[in-house]
Amino acid sequence: MFDLYWTPEAHDTYQTLKSSPSLLKRYKAVRKTLQLLAGDPRHNSLQTHEFSSLRGPGGEKVFEAYAEQRTAAAYRVFWFYGPAKDCITIVAITPHP
């Protein structure tokens, strides 16, 4: 099990999703993604893959996990391993462009 750390931007986005009734469905999808990510970052439903155009602050590989699929502006979670062993940092939670 991984501990989740957040960038301020990712935390703000998560809180916005959580507090907005119109975004409840997206909040639940992102929450489930984060739960799966903490349990097993390679869980098949996350479709995790490296996001090569972005690096962590220490040059860490950044990965993308799917929170939603087959929907307009589907949400994605960007993350990297660290800052310590058994930790994952959530970099951003964003709609797919």
mmCIF file of N, CA, C and O in Angstrom:
data_model
loop_
_atom_site.group_PDB
_atom_site.id
_atom_site.type_symbol
_atom_site.label_atom_id
_atom_site.label_comp_id
_atom_site.label_asym_id
_atom_site.label_seq_id
_atom_site.Cartn_x
_atom_site.Cartn_y
_atom_site.Cartn_z
ATOM 1 N N MET A 1 0.841 -1.185 0.000
ATOM 2 C CA MET A 1 0.000 0.000 0.000
ATOM 3 C C MET A 1 0.883 1.245 0.000
ATOM 4 O O MET A 1 1.823 1.342 0.774
ATOM 5 N N PHE A 2 0.579 2.171 -0.877
ATOM 6 C CA PHE A 2 1.342 3.406 -0.990
ATOM 7 C C PHE A 2 0.626 4.537 -0.244
ATOM 8 O O PHE A 2 -0.599 4.597 -0.239
ATOM 9 N N ASP A 3 1.410 5.395 0.371
ATOM 10 C CA ASP A 3 0.882 6.638 0.937
ATOM 11 C C ASP A 3 0.834 7.663 -0.179
ATOM 12 O O ASP A 3 1.749 7.736 -1.005
ATOM 13 N N LEU A 4 -0.234 8.447 -0.216
ATOM 14 C CA LEU A 4 -0.376 9.461 -1.256
ATOM 15 C C LEU A 4 0.004 10.826 -0.721
ATOM 16 O O LEU A 4 -0.448 11.235 0.351
ATOM 17 N N TYR A 5 0.836 11.513 -1.482
ATOM 18 C CA TYR A 5 1.193 12.905 -1.215
ATOM 19 C C TYR A 5 0.619 13.724 -2.367
ATOM 20 O O TYR A 5 0.425 13.206 -3.456
ATOM 21 N N TRP A 6 0.371 14.969 -2.118
ATOM 22 C CA TRP A 6 -0.313 15.812 -3.100
ATOM 23 C C TRP A 6 0.486 17.084 -3.354
ATOM 24 O O TRP A 6 1.016 17.671 -2.426
ATOM 25 N N THR A 7 0.471 17.519 -4.607
ATOM 26 C CA THR A 7 0.898 18.891 -4.868
ATOM 27 C C THR A 7 -0.283 19.780 -4.499
ATOM 28 O O THR A 7 -1.439 19.315 -4.507
ATOM 29 N N PRO A 8 -0.059 21.036 -4.183
ATOM 30 C CA PRO A 8 -1.186 21.924 -3.850
ATOM 31 C C PRO A 8 -2.213 21.999 -4.978
ATOM 32 O O PRO A 8 -3.421 22.024 -4.723
ATOM 33 N N GLU A 9 -1.750 21.996 -6.226
ATOM 34 C CA GLU A 9 -2.672 22.087 -7.360
ATOM 35 C C GLU A 9 -3.568 20.846 -7.444
ATOM 36 O O GLU A 9 -4.783 20.951 -7.676
ATOM 37 N N ALA A 10 -2.976 19.681 -7.272
ATOM 38 C CA ALA A 10 -3.757 18.442 -7.330
ATOM 39 C C ALA A 10 -4.757 18.387 -6.180
ATOM 40 O O ALA A 10 -5.915 17.996 -6.367
ATOM 41 N N HIS A 11 -4.322 18.802 -5.012
ATOM 42 C CA HIS A 11 -5.218 18.802 -3.853
ATOM 43 C C HIS A 11 -6.380 19.763 -4.065
ATOM 44 O O HIS A 11 -7.538 19.436 -3.765
ATOM 45 N N ASP A 12 -6.099 20.938 -4.614
ATOM 46 C CA ASP A 12 -7.159 21.914 -4.894
ATOM 47 C C ASP A 12 -8.169 21.353 -5.894
ATOM 48 O O ASP A 12 -9.381 21.517 -5.723
ATOM 49 N N THR A 13 -7.681 20.712 -6.934
ATOM 50 C CA THR A 13 -8.581 20.125 -7.933
ATOM 51 C C THR A 13 -9.447 19.051 -7.294
ATOM 52 O O THR A 13 -10.662 18.990 -7.529
ATOM 53 N N TYR A 14 -8.835 18.213 -6.478
ATOM 54 C CA TYR A 14 -9.595 17.149 -5.808
ATOM 55 C C TYR A 14 -10.675 17.743 -4.905
ATOM 56 O O TYR A 14 -11.807 17.279 -4.895
ATOM 57 N N GLN A 15 -10.343 18.774 -4.163
ATOM 58 C CA GLN A 15 -11.317 19.409 -3.277
ATOM 59 C C GLN A 15 -12.440 20.070 -4.078
ATOM 60 O O GLN A 15 -13.601 20.057 -3.664
ATOM 61 N N THR A 16 -12.107 20.646 -5.222
ATOM 62 C CA THR A 16 -13.122 21.241 -6.086
ATOM 63 C C THR A 16 -14.081 20.178 -6.591
ATOM 64 O O THR A 16 -15.314 20.374 -6.579
ATOM 65 N N LEU A 17 -13.542 19.055 -7.045
ATOM 66 C CA LEU A 17 -14.399 17.956 -7.500
ATOM 67 C C LEU A 17 -15.281 17.461 -6.361
ATOM 68 O O LEU A 17 -16.465 17.184 -6.550
ATOM 69 N N LYS A 18 -14.705 17.380 -5.189
ATOM 70 C CA LYS A 18 -15.415 16.848 -4.021
ATOM 71 C C LYS A 18 -16.560 17.768 -3.587
ATOM 72 O O LYS A 18 -17.623 17.302 -3.161
ATOM 73 N N SER A 19 -16.356 19.050 -3.712
ATOM 74 C CA SER A 19 -17.339 19.999 -3.176
ATOM 75 C C SER A 19 -18.410 20.417 -4.170
ATOM 76 O O SER A 19 -19.369 21.084 -3.795
ATOM 77 N N SER A 20 -18.264 20.040 -5.418
ATOM 78 C CA SER A 20 -19.221 20.478 -6.427
ATOM 79 C C SER A 20 -20.217 19.364 -6.750
ATOM 80 O O SER A 20 -19.833 18.321 -7.295
ATOM 81 N N PRO A 21 -21.502 19.582 -6.462
ATOM 82 C CA PRO A 21 -22.498 18.549 -6.775
ATOM 83 C C PRO A 21 -22.546 18.186 -8.256
ATOM 84 O O PRO A 21 -22.812 17.039 -8.604
ATOM 85 N N SER A 22 -22.271 19.144 -9.132
ATOM 86 C CA SER A 22 -22.323 18.855 -10.564
ATOM 87 C C SER A 22 -21.154 17.983 -11.033
ATOM 88 O O SER A 22 -21.187 17.440 -12.131
ATOM 89 N N LEU A 23 -20.118 17.885 -10.190
ATOM 90 C CA LEU A 23 -18.947 17.084 -10.547
ATOM 91 C C LEU A 23 -18.871 15.804 -9.723
ATOM 92 O O LEU A 23 -17.817 15.169 -9.655
ATOM 93 N N LEU A 24 -19.978 15.407 -9.106
ATOM 94 C CA LEU A 24 -19.978 14.242 -8.214
ATOM 95 C C LEU A 24 -19.515 12.965 -8.927
ATOM 96 O O LEU A 24 -18.709 12.202 -8.386
ATOM 97 N N LYS A 25 -20.004 12.757 -10.140
ATOM 98 C CA LYS A 25 -19.624 11.548 -10.882
ATOM 99 C C LYS A 25 -18.110 11.535 -11.144
ATOM 100 O O LYS A 25 -17.450 10.505 -10.978
ATOM 101 N N ARG A 26 -17.562 12.671 -11.506
ATOM 102 C CA ARG A 26 -16.124 12.756 -11.765
ATOM 103 C C ARG A 26 -15.338 12.599 -10.471
ATOM 104 O O ARG A 26 -14.295 11.971 -10.446
ATOM 105 N N TYR A 27 -15.835 13.180 -9.390
ATOM 106 C CA TYR A 27 -15.173 13.022 -8.096
ATOM 107 C C TYR A 27 -15.088 11.544 -7.712
ATOM 108 O O TYR A 27 -14.044 11.056 -7.282
ATOM 109 N N LYS A 28 -16.196 10.820 -7.881
ATOM 110 C CA LYS A 28 -16.191 9.401 -7.523
ATOM 111 C C LYS A 28 -15.204 8.621 -8.396
ATOM 112 O O LYS A 28 -14.525 7.717 -7.900
ATOM 113 N N ALA A 29 -15.113 8.966 -9.668
ATOM 114 C CA ALA A 29 -14.171 8.285 -10.558
ATOM 115 C C ALA A 29 -12.726 8.557 -10.138
ATOM 116 O O ALA A 29 -11.894 7.647 -10.095
ATOM 117 N N VAL A 30 -12.438 9.808 -9.796
ATOM 118 C CA VAL A 30 -11.079 10.157 -9.369
ATOM 119 C C VAL A 30 -10.766 9.514 -8.017
ATOM 120 O O VAL A 30 -9.669 8.980 -7.815
ATOM 121 N N ARG A 31 -11.723 9.519 -7.106
ATOM 122 C CA ARG A 31 -11.515 8.890 -5.799
ATOM 123 C C ARG A 31 -11.194 7.406 -5.962
ATOM 124 O O ARG A 31 -10.274 6.886 -5.342
ATOM 125 N N LYS A 32 -11.950 6.727 -6.809
ATOM 126 C CA LYS A 32 -11.690 5.307 -7.048
ATOM 127 C C LYS A 32 -10.297 5.102 -7.654
ATOM 128 O O LYS A 32 -9.571 4.176 -7.270
ATOM 129 N N THR A 33 -9.934 5.971 -8.584
ATOM 130 C CA THR A 33 -8.601 5.880 -9.192
ATOM 131 C C THR A 33 -7.513 6.023 -8.136
ATOM 132 O O THR A 33 -6.546 5.261 -8.127
ATOM 133 N N LEU A 34 -7.676 6.971 -7.234
ATOM 134 C CA LEU A 34 -6.665 7.182 -6.194
ATOM 135 C C LEU A 34 -6.596 5.988 -5.247
ATOM 136 O O LEU A 34 -5.506 5.609 -4.796
ATOM 137 N N GLN A 35 -7.742 5.388 -4.957
ATOM 138 C CA GLN A 35 -7.747 4.198 -4.098
ATOM 139 C C GLN A 35 -7.013 3.043 -4.775
ATOM 140 O O GLN A 35 -6.216 2.349 -4.145
ATOM 141 N N LEU A 36 -7.291 2.841 -6.056
ATOM 142 C CA LEU A 36 -6.600 1.784 -6.788
ATOM 143 C C LEU A 36 -5.110 2.080 -6.900
ATOM 144 O O LEU A 36 -4.272 1.186 -6.751
ATOM 145 N N LEU A 37 -4.796 3.333 -7.131
ATOM 146 C CA LEU A 37 -3.395 3.747 -7.257
ATOM 147 C C LEU A 37 -2.631 3.478 -5.964
ATOM 148 O O LEU A 37 -1.498 2.997 -5.996
ATOM 149 N N ALA A 38 -3.237 3.771 -4.841
ATOM 150 C CA ALA A 38 -2.573 3.533 -3.550
ATOM 151 C C ALA A 38 -2.373 2.039 -3.302
ATOM 152 O O ALA A 38 -1.389 1.630 -2.686
ATOM 153 N N GLY A 39 -3.295 1.224 -3.814
ATOM 154 C CA GLY A 39 -3.188 -0.213 -3.599
ATOM 155 C C GLY A 39 -2.261 -0.910 -4.571
ATOM 156 O O GLY A 39 -1.492 -1.794 -4.188
ATOM 157 N N ASP A 40 -2.350 -0.510 -5.838
ATOM 158 C CA ASP A 40 -1.539 -1.147 -6.878
ATOM 159 C C ASP A 40 -1.467 -0.210 -8.078
ATOM 160 O O ASP A 40 -2.388 -0.185 -8.899
ATOM 161 N N PRO A 41 -0.380 0.555 -8.192
ATOM 162 C CA PRO A 41 -0.275 1.510 -9.304
ATOM 163 C C PRO A 41 -0.324 0.857 -10.676
ATOM 164 O O PRO A 41 -0.529 1.529 -11.671
ATOM 165 N N ARG A 42 -0.146 -0.450 -10.737
ATOM 166 C CA ARG A 42 -0.179 -1.149 -12.032
ATOM 167 C C ARG A 42 -1.508 -1.863 -12.259
ATOM 168 O O ARG A 42 -1.598 -2.728 -13.131
ATOM 169 N N HIS A 43 -2.505 -1.526 -11.490
ATOM 170 C CA HIS A 43 -3.827 -2.137 -11.666
ATOM 171 C C HIS A 43 -4.282 -1.923 -13.109
ATOM 172 O O HIS A 43 -4.170 -0.819 -13.646
ATOM 173 N N ASN A 44 -4.786 -2.971 -13.725
ATOM 174 C CA ASN A 44 -5.135 -2.908 -15.154
ATOM 175 C C ASN A 44 -6.126 -1.805 -15.495
ATOM 176 O O ASN A 44 -6.002 -1.161 -16.537
ATOM 177 N N SER A 45 -7.087 -1.565 -14.652
ATOM 178 C CA SER A 45 -8.112 -0.574 -14.998
ATOM 179 C C SER A 45 -7.571 0.857 -15.004
ATOM 180 O O SER A 45 -8.200 1.742 -15.575
ATOM 181 N N LEU A 46 -6.417 1.080 -14.397
ATOM 182 C CA LEU A 46 -5.837 2.423 -14.397
ATOM 183 C C LEU A 46 -5.187 2.763 -15.738
ATOM 184 O O LEU A 46 -5.001 3.932 -16.056
ATOM 185 N N GLN A 47 -4.821 1.739 -16.492
ATOM 186 C CA GLN A 47 -4.110 1.920 -17.765
ATOM 187 C C GLN A 47 -2.920 2.861 -17.585
ATOM 188 O O GLN A 47 -2.699 3.776 -18.391
ATOM 189 N N THR A 48 -2.193 2.652 -16.516
ATOM 190 C CA THR A 48 -1.052 3.502 -16.194
ATOM 191 C C THR A 48 0.041 3.378 -17.252
ATOM 192 O O THR A 48 0.365 2.281 -17.688
ATOM 193 N N HIS A 49 0.566 4.509 -17.638
ATOM 194 C CA HIS A 49 1.701 4.531 -18.552
ATOM 195 C C HIS A 49 2.518 5.793 -18.302
ATOM 196 O O HIS A 49 2.020 6.780 -17.758
ATOM 197 N N GLU A 50 3.781 5.713 -18.693
ATOM 198 C CA GLU A 50 4.664 6.857 -18.494
ATOM 199 C C GLU A 50 4.214 8.020 -19.361
ATOM 200 O O GLU A 50 3.822 7.842 -20.507
ATOM 201 N N PHE A 51 4.287 9.207 -18.788
ATOM 202 C CA PHE A 51 3.973 10.436 -19.510
ATOM 203 C C PHE A 51 5.306 11.129 -19.737
ATOM 204 O O PHE A 51 5.792 11.868 -18.879
ATOM 205 N N SER A 52 5.897 10.869 -20.881
ATOM 206 C CA SER A 52 7.298 11.213 -21.108
ATOM 207 C C SER A 52 7.578 12.711 -21.210
ATOM 208 O O SER A 52 8.726 13.124 -21.060
ATOM 209 N N SER A 53 6.581 13.527 -21.442
ATOM 210 C CA SER A 53 6.854 14.960 -21.600
ATOM 211 C C SER A 53 6.842 15.720 -20.281
ATOM 212 O O SER A 53 6.966 16.942 -20.273
ATOM 213 N N LEU A 54 6.726 14.995 -19.173
ATOM 214 C CA LEU A 54 6.696 15.645 -17.856
ATOM 215 C C LEU A 54 7.601 14.861 -16.905
ATOM 216 O O LEU A 54 7.649 13.631 -16.960
ATOM 217 N N ARG A 55 8.331 15.564 -16.065
ATOM 218 C CA ARG A 55 9.202 14.960 -15.060
ATOM 219 C C ARG A 55 8.882 15.541 -13.694
ATOM 220 O O ARG A 55 8.437 16.673 -13.570
ATOM 221 N N GLY A 56 9.153 14.758 -12.645
ATOM 222 C CA GLY A 56 8.990 15.237 -11.285
ATOM 223 C C GLY A 56 10.060 16.252 -10.943
ATOM 224 O O GLY A 56 11.000 16.457 -11.719
ATOM 225 N N PRO A 57 9.970 16.868 -9.768
ATOM 226 C CA PRO A 57 10.933 17.911 -9.397
ATOM 227 C C PRO A 57 12.364 17.401 -9.279
ATOM 228 O O PRO A 57 13.313 18.157 -9.458
ATOM 229 N N GLY A 58 12.536 16.123 -9.002
ATOM 230 C CA GLY A 58 13.871 15.523 -8.922
ATOM 231 C C GLY A 58 14.203 14.699 -10.155
ATOM 232 O O GLY A 58 15.103 13.865 -10.127
ATOM 233 N N GLY A 59 13.475 14.909 -11.246
ATOM 234 C CA GLY A 59 13.691 14.176 -12.481
ATOM 235 C C GLY A 59 12.978 12.833 -12.517
ATOM 236 O O GLY A 59 13.248 12.003 -13.390
ATOM 237 N N GLU A 60 12.044 12.600 -11.588
ATOM 238 C CA GLU A 60 11.316 11.333 -11.544
ATOM 239 C C GLU A 60 10.441 11.157 -12.784
ATOM 240 O O GLU A 60 9.946 12.128 -13.352
ATOM 241 N N LYS A 61 10.253 9.910 -13.173
ATOM 242 C CA LYS A 61 9.319 9.611 -14.246
ATOM 243 C C LYS A 61 7.906 9.908 -13.759
ATOM 244 O O LYS A 61 7.542 9.533 -12.644
ATOM 245 N N VAL A 62 7.131 10.559 -14.589
ATOM 246 C CA VAL A 62 5.733 10.853 -14.263
ATOM 247 C C VAL A 62 4.855 9.897 -15.061
ATOM 248 O O VAL A 62 5.123 9.614 -16.231
ATOM 249 N N PHE A 63 3.832 9.393 -14.391
ATOM 250 C CA PHE A 63 2.910 8.449 -15.011
ATOM 251 C C PHE A 63 1.513 9.045 -15.070
ATOM 252 O O PHE A 63 1.159 9.915 -14.279
ATOM 253 N N GLU A 64 0.742 8.541 -16.021
ATOM 254 C CA GLU A 64 -0.644 8.963 -16.205
ATOM 255 C C GLU A 64 -1.540 7.774 -15.910
ATOM 256 O O GLU A 64 -1.267 6.668 -16.365
ATOM 257 N N ALA A 65 -2.594 7.987 -15.133
ATOM 258 C CA ALA A 65 -3.587 6.950 -14.865
ATOM 259 C C ALA A 65 -4.948 7.479 -15.275
ATOM 260 O O ALA A 65 -5.250 8.660 -15.104
ATOM 261 N N TYR A 66 -5.780 6.603 -15.818
ATOM 262 C CA TYR A 66 -7.088 6.997 -16.304
ATOM 263 C C TYR A 66 -8.108 6.951 -15.166
ATOM 264 O O TYR A 66 -8.253 5.936 -14.509
ATOM 265 N N ALA A 67 -8.814 8.052 -14.967
ATOM 266 C CA ALA A 67 -9.930 8.054 -14.022
ATOM 267 C C ALA A 67 -11.241 7.795 -14.748
ATOM 268 O O ALA A 67 -12.173 7.245 -14.175
ATOM 269 N N GLU A 68 -11.297 8.223 -16.004
ATOM 270 C CA GLU A 68 -12.493 8.037 -16.822
ATOM 271 C C GLU A 68 -12.046 7.640 -18.222
ATOM 272 O O GLU A 68 -10.936 7.937 -18.635
ATOM 273 N N GLN A 69 -12.976 7.003 -18.913
ATOM 274 C CA GLN A 69 -12.721 6.616 -20.298
ATOM 275 C C GLN A 69 -14.000 6.831 -21.093
ATOM 276 O O GLN A 69 -15.090 6.853 -20.538
ATOM 277 N N ARG A 70 -13.838 6.969 -22.368
ATOM 278 C CA ARG A 70 -14.967 7.088 -23.304
ATOM 279 C C ARG A 70 -15.943 8.190 -22.893
ATOM 280 O O ARG A 70 -17.158 8.014 -22.959
ATOM 281 N N THR A 71 -15.424 9.284 -22.423
ATOM 282 C CA THR A 71 -16.252 10.441 -22.097
ATOM 283 C C THR A 71 -15.474 11.698 -22.481
ATOM 284 O O THR A 71 -14.238 11.695 -22.461
ATOM 285 N N ALA A 72 -16.198 12.723 -22.837
ATOM 286 C CA ALA A 72 -15.537 13.973 -23.212
ATOM 287 C C ALA A 72 -14.766 14.533 -22.032
ATOM 288 O O ALA A 72 -15.244 14.522 -20.900
ATOM 289 N N ALA A 73 -13.564 15.008 -22.295
ATOM 290 C CA ALA A 73 -12.704 15.599 -21.262
ATOM 291 C C ALA A 73 -12.531 14.655 -20.060
ATOM 292 O O ALA A 73 -12.615 15.069 -18.913
ATOM 293 N N ALA A 74 -12.285 13.397 -20.360
ATOM 294 C CA ALA A 74 -12.093 12.396 -19.308
ATOM 295 C C ALA A 74 -10.935 12.786 -18.386
ATOM 296 O O ALA A 74 -9.898 13.245 -18.858
ATOM 297 N N TYR A 75 -11.117 12.584 -17.095
ATOM 298 C CA TYR A 75 -10.100 12.983 -16.139
ATOM 299 C C TYR A 75 -8.946 11.991 -16.097
ATOM 300 O O TYR A 75 -9.138 10.780 -16.224
ATOM 301 N N ARG A 76 -7.765 12.530 -15.903
ATOM 302 C CA ARG A 76 -6.531 11.765 -15.765
ATOM 303 C C ARG A 76 -5.835 12.187 -14.482
ATOM 304 O O ARG A 76 -5.967 13.335 -14.040
ATOM 305 N N VAL A 77 -5.078 11.266 -13.902
ATOM 306 C CA VAL A 77 -4.285 11.543 -12.705
ATOM 307 C C VAL A 77 -2.813 11.351 -13.071
ATOM 308 O O VAL A 77 -2.433 10.291 -13.565
ATOM 309 N N PHE A 78 -2.024 12.382 -12.832
ATOM 310 C CA PHE A 78 -0.588 12.338 -13.108
ATOM 311 C C PHE A 78 0.135 12.207 -11.774
ATOM 312 O O PHE A 78 -0.173 12.932 -10.824
ATOM 313 N N TRP A 79 1.105 11.298 -11.727
ATOM 314 C CA TRP A 79 1.754 10.986 -10.461
ATOM 315 C C TRP A 79 3.174 10.467 -10.681
ATOM 316 O O TRP A 79 3.534 10.116 -11.802
ATOM 317 N N PHE A 80 3.959 10.448 -9.602
ATOM 318 C CA PHE A 80 5.282 9.813 -9.660
ATOM 319 C C PHE A 80 5.567 9.142 -8.322
ATOM 320 O O PHE A 80 4.941 9.454 -7.310
ATOM 321 N N TYR A 81 6.512 8.207 -8.342
ATOM 322 C CA TYR A 81 6.930 7.536 -7.116
ATOM 323 C C TYR A 81 7.785 8.497 -6.294
ATOM 324 O O TYR A 81 8.697 9.110 -6.798
ATOM 325 N N GLY A 82 7.507 8.614 -5.012
ATOM 326 C CA GLY A 82 8.287 9.455 -4.122
ATOM 327 C C GLY A 82 7.390 10.349 -3.306
ATOM 328 O O GLY A 82 6.179 10.337 -3.483
ATOM 329 N N PRO A 83 7.873 11.086 -2.377
ATOM 330 C CA PRO A 83 9.275 11.421 -2.138
ATOM 331 C C PRO A 83 10.050 10.352 -1.364
ATOM 332 O O PRO A 83 11.263 10.459 -1.243
ATOM 333 N N ALA A 84 9.397 9.331 -0.862
ATOM 334 C CA ALA A 84 10.075 8.256 -0.150
ATOM 335 C C ALA A 84 9.572 6.923 -0.689
ATOM 336 O O ALA A 84 8.619 6.882 -1.480
ATOM 337 N N LYS A 85 10.205 5.872 -0.261
ATOM 338 C CA LYS A 85 9.769 4.537 -0.666
ATOM 339 C C LYS A 85 8.335 4.333 -0.175
ATOM 340 O O LYS A 85 7.967 4.794 0.895
ATOM 341 N N ASP A 86 7.538 3.649 -0.959
ATOM 342 C CA ASP A 86 6.137 3.379 -0.641
ATOM 343 C C ASP A 86 5.291 4.644 -0.597
ATOM 344 O O ASP A 86 4.293 4.717 0.126
ATOM 345 N N CYS A 87 5.708 5.662 -1.329
ATOM 346 C CA CYS A 87 4.944 6.912 -1.428
ATOM 347 C C CYS A 87 4.710 7.239 -2.906
ATOM 348 O O CYS A 87 5.559 6.963 -3.747
ATOM 349 N N ILE A 88 3.584 7.821 -3.172
ATOM 350 C CA ILE A 88 3.250 8.315 -4.503
ATOM 351 C C ILE A 88 2.823 9.771 -4.359
ATOM 352 O O ILE A 88 2.057 10.102 -3.456
ATOM 353 N N THR A 89 3.345 10.608 -5.228
ATOM 354 C CA THR A 89 2.949 12.016 -5.238
ATOM 355 C C THR A 89 1.990 12.256 -6.393
ATOM 356 O O THR A 89 2.308 11.940 -7.542
ATOM 357 N N ILE A 90 0.822 12.785 -6.058
ATOM 358 C CA ILE A 90 -0.162 13.149 -7.076
ATOM 359 C C ILE A 90 0.210 14.537 -7.583
ATOM 360 O O ILE A 90 0.177 15.510 -6.835
ATOM 361 N N VAL A 91 0.595 14.609 -8.834
ATOM 362 C CA VAL A 91 1.062 15.868 -9.423
ATOM 363 C C VAL A 91 -0.106 16.711 -9.908
ATOM 364 O O VAL A 91 -0.153 17.921 -9.666
ATOM 365 N N ALA A 92 -1.032 16.079 -10.605
ATOM 366 C CA ALA A 92 -2.145 16.831 -11.183
ATOM 367 C C ALA A 92 -3.327 15.908 -11.436
ATOM 368 O O ALA A 92 -3.156 14.710 -11.668
ATOM 369 N N ILE A 93 -4.499 16.478 -11.368
ATOM 370 C CA ILE A 93 -5.741 15.802 -11.744
ATOM 371 C C ILE A 93 -6.378 16.726 -12.764
ATOM 372 O O ILE A 93 -6.802 17.833 -12.432
ATOM 373 N N THR A 94 -6.401 16.273 -14.017
ATOM 374 C CA THR A 94 -6.843 17.169 -15.078
ATOM 375 C C THR A 94 -7.732 16.446 -16.087
ATOM 376 O O THR A 94 -7.608 15.239 -16.265
ATOM 377 N N PRO A 95 -8.603 17.207 -16.760
ATOM 378 C CA PRO A 95 -9.336 16.606 -17.873
ATOM 379 C C PRO A 95 -8.393 16.378 -19.047
ATOM 380 O O PRO A 95 -7.463 17.165 -19.264
ATOM 381 N N HIS A 96 -8.658 15.316 -19.778
ATOM 382 C CA HIS A 96 -7.856 15.015 -20.959
ATOM 383 C C HIS A 96 -8.116 16.089 -22.002
ATOM 384 O O HIS A 96 -9.264 16.441 -22.257
ATOM 385 N N PRO A 97 -7.043 16.616 -22.560
ATOM 386 C CA PRO A 97 -7.247 17.686 -23.559
ATOM 387 C C PRO A 97 -7.914 17.185 -24.825
ATOM 388 O O PRO A 97 -7.892 16.080 -25.169
#
